[in-house]
Amino acid sequence: MSESLALADVSTGERPSRRTPLSKDDLARLIARDIEPGSFVNLGVGQPTSVSNHLRPEQNVTLHTENGMLGMGREARGEEVDDDLINAGKIPVTELPGASYFHHGDSFGMMRGGHLDVCVMGAFQVSTNGDLANWSTGAPDAIPAVGGAMDLAIGARQTWVMMTLFAKDGSCKIVPELTFPATGRDCVSRIYTPDAVFVIEEGRTLIRETYGCDPAELRDRMGVDVGLPHRD
């Protein structure tokens, strides 16, 4: 089995059931589980921020947020909320011992300088060779929202995507070629969805594992040329 297809599970306990699609919470937990101990990680605006709620202290993961913080903790709750302590998505967060704060420009320097091991972002589309589109649909009334996505997609050592596999119209969001404006080219290495986890190797997307469906059936539904899981 290819090394990248092997599960990077660093936790104890059971993995989510494969009998049904993953809930948002289970998907976030799976991504958190797959992050290697000691990593420096950026979690993109939106659903990826929930990954912070499932990181365990023993993983020693340091979270970076592009508005200028290292050592971010999980989302703040109740009396923990400090309106001056937020992530890039303006969600109140906690801080871990040793947390530090810095200028926005320094934060982008970390992103562009290759100092982040992993970034997790949402997406409108990912091509089968790893191109990413997540800042605009290109529609006339679309409001562009690139933020630091381009810097993260290219600057991080690994770019992981967390998204639904199918759009509201039923079309697959993994596509042979992007039809939306590109955020970055050949940058995505993993795609996490409620239906399956995919890895991208040497310009090809492969199914790592599926949830609630058979890999071959899912590939037929997707209508995209993706590889099936390797079997020992």
mmCIF file of C-alpha atoms in Angstrom:
data_model
loop_
_atom_site.group_PDB
_atom_site.id
_atom_site.type_symbol
_atom_site.label_atom_id
_atom_site.label_comp_id
_atom_site.label_asym_id
_atom_site.label_seq_id
_atom_site.Cartn_x
_atom_site.Cartn_y
_atom_site.Cartn_z
ATOM 1 C CA MET A 1 0.000 0.000 0.000
ATOM 2 C CA SER A 2 1.235 3.490 -0.823
ATOM 3 C CA GLU A 3 2.461 5.351 2.256
ATOM 4 C CA SER A 4 0.049 8.243 1.699
ATOM 5 C CA LEU A 5 -2.874 5.824 1.426
ATOM 6 C CA ALA A 6 -2.063 4.335 4.801
ATOM 7 C CA LEU A 7 -4.127 5.915 7.573
ATOM 8 C CA ALA A 8 -2.236 8.533 9.544
ATOM 9 C CA ASP A 9 -4.203 7.759 12.716
ATOM 10 C CA VAL A 10 -2.313 9.010 15.759
ATOM 11 C CA SER A 11 -5.153 8.652 18.257
ATOM 12 C CA THR A 12 -6.568 5.910 20.364
ATOM 13 C CA GLY A 13 -10.139 4.736 20.025
ATOM 14 C CA GLU A 14 -12.313 3.750 17.108
ATOM 15 C CA ARG A 15 -12.531 5.458 13.754
ATOM 16 C CA PRO A 16 -15.946 6.631 12.472
ATOM 17 C CA SER A 17 -18.304 3.963 11.165
ATOM 18 C CA ARG A 18 -18.120 3.419 7.416
ATOM 19 C CA ARG A 19 -21.790 2.475 7.213
ATOM 20 C CA THR A 20 -23.075 6.022 6.805
ATOM 21 C CA PRO A 21 -21.705 9.336 5.483
ATOM 22 C CA LEU A 22 -19.736 11.309 8.057
ATOM 23 C CA SER A 23 -21.384 14.069 10.049
ATOM 24 C CA LYS A 24 -19.644 17.458 10.105
ATOM 25 C CA ASP A 25 -18.362 16.675 13.577
ATOM 26 C CA ASP A 26 -17.032 13.250 12.586
ATOM 27 C CA LEU A 27 -15.353 14.748 9.525
ATOM 28 C CA ALA A 28 -13.596 17.366 11.654
ATOM 29 C CA ARG A 29 -12.569 14.658 14.133
ATOM 30 C CA LEU A 30 -11.115 12.518 11.337
ATOM 31 C CA ILE A 31 -9.037 15.396 9.990
ATOM 32 C CA ALA A 32 -7.762 16.234 13.470
ATOM 33 C CA ARG A 33 -6.839 12.587 13.945
ATOM 34 C CA ASP A 34 -4.832 12.575 10.709
ATOM 35 C CA ILE A 35 -2.656 15.577 11.589
ATOM 36 C CA GLU A 36 0.801 14.409 12.602
ATOM 37 C CA PRO A 37 2.040 15.293 16.098
ATOM 38 C CA GLY A 38 4.110 18.456 16.307
ATOM 39 C CA SER A 39 2.645 20.022 13.163
ATOM 40 C CA PHE A 40 2.107 23.733 12.557
ATOM 41 C CA VAL A 41 -1.374 24.060 11.049
ATOM 42 C CA ASN A 42 -3.684 26.728 9.622
ATOM 43 C CA LEU A 43 -7.433 26.075 9.594
ATOM 44 C CA GLY A 44 -9.331 28.001 6.949
ATOM 45 C CA VAL A 45 -12.448 30.084 7.473
ATOM 46 C CA GLY A 46 -15.708 28.161 7.766
ATOM 47 C CA GLN A 47 -16.048 24.467 8.475
ATOM 48 C CA PRO A 48 -12.287 23.788 8.823
ATOM 49 C CA THR A 49 -12.183 25.858 12.035
ATOM 50 C CA SER A 50 -14.112 23.061 13.775
ATOM 51 C CA VAL A 51 -11.047 20.807 13.478
ATOM 52 C CA SER A 52 -9.539 22.755 16.402
ATOM 53 C CA ASN A 53 -12.204 21.314 18.701
ATOM 54 C CA HIS A 54 -10.894 17.776 18.171
ATOM 55 C CA LEU A 55 -7.124 18.174 18.497
ATOM 56 C CA ARG A 56 -5.726 16.450 21.577
ATOM 57 C CA PRO A 57 -3.037 17.964 23.827
ATOM 58 C CA GLU A 58 -0.706 15.009 23.246
ATOM 59 C CA GLN A 59 -0.608 15.800 19.514
ATOM 60 C CA ASN A 60 1.242 19.035 20.327
ATOM 61 C CA VAL A 61 -0.225 20.732 17.242
ATOM 62 C CA THR A 62 0.355 24.490 16.993
ATOM 63 C CA LEU A 63 -2.468 26.356 15.268
ATOM 64 C CA HIS A 64 -1.726 29.471 13.231
ATOM 65 C CA THR A 65 -4.332 32.031 12.250
ATOM 66 C CA GLU A 66 -3.595 34.532 9.505
ATOM 67 C CA ASN A 67 -4.815 37.519 11.514
ATOM 68 C CA GLY A 68 -1.716 37.123 13.697
ATOM 69 C CA MET A 69 -1.619 34.362 16.291
ATOM 70 C CA LEU A 70 0.285 31.156 17.032
ATOM 71 C CA GLY A 71 -0.956 28.789 19.709
ATOM 72 C CA MET A 72 -4.685 29.123 19.116
ATOM 73 C CA GLY A 73 -6.878 26.671 20.993
ATOM 74 C CA ARG A 74 -10.409 25.436 20.382
ATOM 75 C CA GLU A 75 -13.414 27.695 19.900
ATOM 76 C CA ALA A 76 -14.288 29.709 23.014
ATOM 77 C CA ARG A 77 -17.500 28.997 24.891
ATOM 78 C CA GLY A 78 -19.513 30.918 27.432
ATOM 79 C CA GLU A 79 -17.363 32.951 29.800
ATOM 80 C CA GLU A 80 -14.242 32.025 27.793
ATOM 81 C CA VAL A 81 -15.286 34.399 25.003
ATOM 82 C CA ASP A 82 -13.024 37.414 24.612
ATOM 83 C CA ASP A 83 -14.111 39.661 21.733
ATOM 84 C CA ASP A 84 -10.481 40.662 21.146
ATOM 85 C CA LEU A 85 -9.365 37.035 20.764
ATOM 86 C CA ILE A 86 -10.670 35.730 17.439
ATOM 87 C CA ASN A 87 -9.507 33.684 14.484
ATOM 88 C CA ALA A 88 -9.484 34.825 10.847
ATOM 89 C CA GLY A 89 -13.177 33.960 10.561
ATOM 90 C CA LYS A 90 -13.983 36.257 13.526
ATOM 91 C CA ILE A 91 -14.907 33.282 15.703
ATOM 92 C CA PRO A 92 -13.899 33.681 19.384
ATOM 93 C CA VAL A 93 -11.149 31.221 20.274
ATOM 94 C CA THR A 94 -9.112 30.181 23.266
ATOM 95 C CA GLU A 95 -5.357 30.512 23.631
ATOM 96 C CA LEU A 96 -2.931 27.825 24.732
ATOM 97 C CA PRO A 97 0.039 28.355 27.073
ATOM 98 C CA GLY A 98 2.835 30.058 25.144
ATOM 99 C CA ALA A 99 0.513 31.633 22.557
ATOM 100 C CA SER A 100 1.982 34.608 20.701
ATOM 101 C CA TYR A 101 0.630 37.508 18.681
ATOM 102 C CA PHE A 102 2.167 39.424 15.785
ATOM 103 C CA HIS A 103 1.554 41.763 12.878
ATOM 104 C CA HIS A 104 -0.645 40.652 9.985
ATOM 105 C CA GLY A 105 2.321 41.033 7.629
ATOM 106 C CA ASP A 106 4.451 38.701 9.754
ATOM 107 C CA SER A 107 1.649 36.169 9.706
ATOM 108 C CA PHE A 108 1.565 36.187 5.907
ATOM 109 C CA GLY A 109 5.343 35.850 5.906
ATOM 110 C CA MET A 110 4.945 32.593 7.825
ATOM 111 C CA MET A 111 2.362 31.396 5.310
ATOM 112 C CA ARG A 112 4.406 32.297 2.243
ATOM 113 C CA GLY A 113 7.712 31.156 3.696
ATOM 114 C CA GLY A 114 6.866 27.461 3.944
ATOM 115 C CA HIS A 115 6.646 27.420 7.750
ATOM 116 C CA LEU A 116 3.247 25.674 7.929
ATOM 117 C CA ASP A 117 3.046 21.897 7.692
ATOM 118 C CA VAL A 118 -0.659 21.697 6.841
ATOM 119 C CA CYS A 119 -3.481 24.019 5.912
ATOM 120 C CA VAL A 120 -7.096 22.840 5.808
ATOM 121 C CA MET A 121 -9.454 24.823 3.575
ATOM 122 C CA GLY A 122 -12.897 24.623 2.051
ATOM 123 C CA ALA A 123 -13.395 24.508 -1.718
ATOM 124 C CA PHE A 124 -15.858 25.015 -4.537
ATOM 125 C CA GLN A 125 -13.902 22.604 -6.750
ATOM 126 C CA VAL A 126 -10.751 20.506 -6.749
ATOM 127 C CA SER A 127 -9.374 19.072 -9.982
ATOM 128 C CA THR A 128 -8.176 15.490 -10.141
ATOM 129 C CA ASN A 129 -4.575 16.693 -10.411
ATOM 130 C CA GLY A 130 -4.833 18.885 -7.290
ATOM 131 C CA ASP A 131 -5.800 22.344 -8.564
ATOM 132 C CA LEU A 132 -7.903 24.311 -6.056
ATOM 133 C CA ALA A 133 -10.789 26.760 -6.556
ATOM 134 C CA ASN A 134 -12.204 28.272 -3.374
ATOM 135 C CA TRP A 135 -12.361 32.072 -3.642
ATOM 136 C CA SER A 136 -14.991 32.748 -6.331
ATOM 137 C CA THR A 137 -17.440 30.887 -8.540
ATOM 138 C CA GLY A 138 -16.873 33.431 -11.291
ATOM 139 C CA ALA A 139 -20.589 34.277 -11.399
ATOM 140 C CA PRO A 140 -21.449 37.918 -12.235
ATOM 141 C CA ASP A 141 -22.932 38.491 -8.762
ATOM 142 C CA ALA A 142 -20.231 36.538 -6.878
ATOM 143 C CA ILE A 143 -18.382 38.343 -4.111
ATOM 144 C CA PRO A 144 -14.679 37.394 -4.303
ATOM 145 C CA ALA A 145 -13.280 36.312 -0.940
ATOM 146 C CA VAL A 146 -9.706 35.194 -1.456
ATOM 147 C CA GLY A 147 -8.279 36.290 1.917
ATOM 148 C CA GLY A 148 -5.047 34.384 2.449
ATOM 149 C CA ALA A 149 -6.156 31.288 0.532
ATOM 150 C CA MET A 150 -3.668 31.705 -2.318
ATOM 151 C CA ASP A 151 -0.773 32.216 0.094
ATOM 152 C CA LEU A 152 -1.782 29.192 2.147
ATOM 153 C CA ALA A 153 -2.446 26.892 -0.812
ATOM 154 C CA ILE A 154 1.033 27.403 -2.202
ATOM 155 C CA GLY A 155 2.958 28.160 0.999
ATOM 156 C CA ALA A 156 1.924 25.231 3.202
ATOM 157 C CA ARG A 157 3.757 21.941 2.818
ATOM 158 C CA GLN A 158 0.418 20.123 2.522
ATOM 159 C CA THR A 159 -2.958 21.532 1.501
ATOM 160 C CA TRP A 160 -5.988 19.534 2.606
ATOM 161 C CA VAL A 161 -9.538 20.307 1.520
ATOM 162 C CA MET A 162 -12.641 19.817 3.656
ATOM 163 C CA MET A 163 -15.856 20.022 1.641
ATOM 164 C CA THR A 164 -19.029 18.262 0.552
ATOM 165 C CA LEU A 165 -18.412 15.952 -2.390
ATOM 166 C CA PHE A 166 -21.526 17.002 -4.300
ATOM 167 C CA ALA A 167 -22.946 20.457 -4.978
ATOM 168 C CA LYS A 168 -26.609 21.336 -4.415
ATOM 169 C CA ASP A 169 -27.374 20.485 -8.039
ATOM 170 C CA GLY A 170 -25.860 17.026 -7.588
ATOM 171 C CA SER A 171 -22.705 17.701 -9.581
ATOM 172 C CA CYS A 172 -19.400 16.413 -8.254
ATOM 173 C CA LYS A 173 -17.006 19.010 -6.852
ATOM 174 C CA ILE A 174 -13.990 16.899 -7.823
ATOM 175 C CA VAL A 175 -13.611 17.650 -11.526
ATOM 176 C CA PRO A 176 -11.231 16.803 -14.388
ATOM 177 C CA GLU A 177 -10.462 20.524 -14.815
ATOM 178 C CA LEU A 178 -11.521 23.602 -12.845
ATOM 179 C CA THR A 179 -14.375 25.665 -14.230
ATOM 180 C CA PHE A 180 -14.123 28.232 -11.412
ATOM 181 C CA PRO A 181 -11.224 30.693 -10.972
ATOM 182 C CA ALA A 182 -8.166 28.929 -9.589
ATOM 183 C CA THR A 183 -6.753 29.600 -6.133
ATOM 184 C CA GLY A 184 -3.658 27.462 -6.663
ATOM 185 C CA ARG A 185 -2.345 24.878 -9.105
ATOM 186 C CA ASP A 186 -1.218 21.358 -8.209
ATOM 187 C CA CYS A 187 -1.404 22.114 -4.488
ATOM 188 C CA VAL A 188 -4.053 19.844 -2.922
ATOM 189 C CA SER A 189 -2.835 16.518 -1.511
ATOM 190 C CA ARG A 190 -5.957 15.306 0.350
ATOM 191 C CA ILE A 191 -9.710 15.845 0.105
ATOM 192 C CA TYR A 192 -11.977 15.079 3.066
ATOM 193 C CA THR A 193 -15.725 14.757 2.371
ATOM 194 C CA PRO A 194 -18.660 13.128 4.209
ATOM 195 C CA ASP A 195 -18.729 10.364 1.573
ATOM 196 C CA ALA A 196 -15.034 9.598 1.161
ATOM 197 C CA VAL A 197 -11.452 10.634 1.785
ATOM 198 C CA PHE A 198 -9.241 11.074 -1.275
ATOM 199 C CA VAL A 199 -5.493 11.467 -1.738
ATOM 200 C CA ILE A 200 -3.827 13.012 -4.767
ATOM 201 C CA GLU A 201 -0.601 11.384 -5.908
ATOM 202 C CA GLU A 202 1.422 12.099 -9.030
ATOM 203 C CA GLY A 203 -1.423 14.058 -10.596
ATOM 204 C CA ARG A 204 -4.168 11.491 -9.921
ATOM 205 C CA THR A 205 -6.933 11.353 -7.322
ATOM 206 C CA LEU A 206 -7.354 8.078 -5.437
ATOM 207 C CA ILE A 207 -10.098 7.023 -3.027
ATOM 208 C CA ARG A 208 -8.577 6.274 0.392
ATOM 209 C CA GLU A 209 -11.775 5.171 2.101
ATOM 210 C CA THR A 210 -15.523 5.616 1.699
ATOM 211 C CA TYR A 211 -18.399 6.164 4.134
ATOM 212 C CA GLY A 212 -21.915 4.899 3.451
ATOM 213 C CA CYS A 213 -21.147 3.578 -0.029
ATOM 214 C CA ASP A 214 -18.991 1.181 -2.007
ATOM 215 C CA PRO A 215 -15.921 2.795 -3.654
ATOM 216 C CA ALA A 216 -16.867 1.599 -7.141
ATOM 217 C CA GLU A 217 -20.459 2.813 -6.726
ATOM 218 C CA LEU A 218 -19.229 6.187 -5.510
ATOM 219 C CA ARG A 219 -16.902 6.540 -8.494
ATOM 220 C CA ASP A 220 -19.819 5.831 -10.838
ATOM 221 C CA ARG A 221 -21.924 8.471 -9.094
ATOM 222 C CA MET A 222 -19.076 10.980 -9.294
ATOM 223 C CA GLY A 223 -18.603 10.431 -13.022
ATOM 224 C CA VAL A 224 -14.914 11.262 -12.615
ATOM 225 C CA ASP A 225 -11.857 9.109 -13.237
ATOM 226 C CA VAL A 226 -10.551 8.417 -9.737
ATOM 227 C CA GLY A 227 -8.580 5.414 -8.522
ATOM 228 C CA LEU A 228 -10.084 2.815 -6.216
ATOM 229 C CA PRO A 229 -8.444 1.969 -2.876
ATOM 230 C CA HIS A 230 -5.419 -0.335 -2.995
ATOM 231 C CA ARG A 231 -5.955 -3.714 -1.372
ATOM 232 C CA ASP A 232 -3.292 -5.675 0.459
#
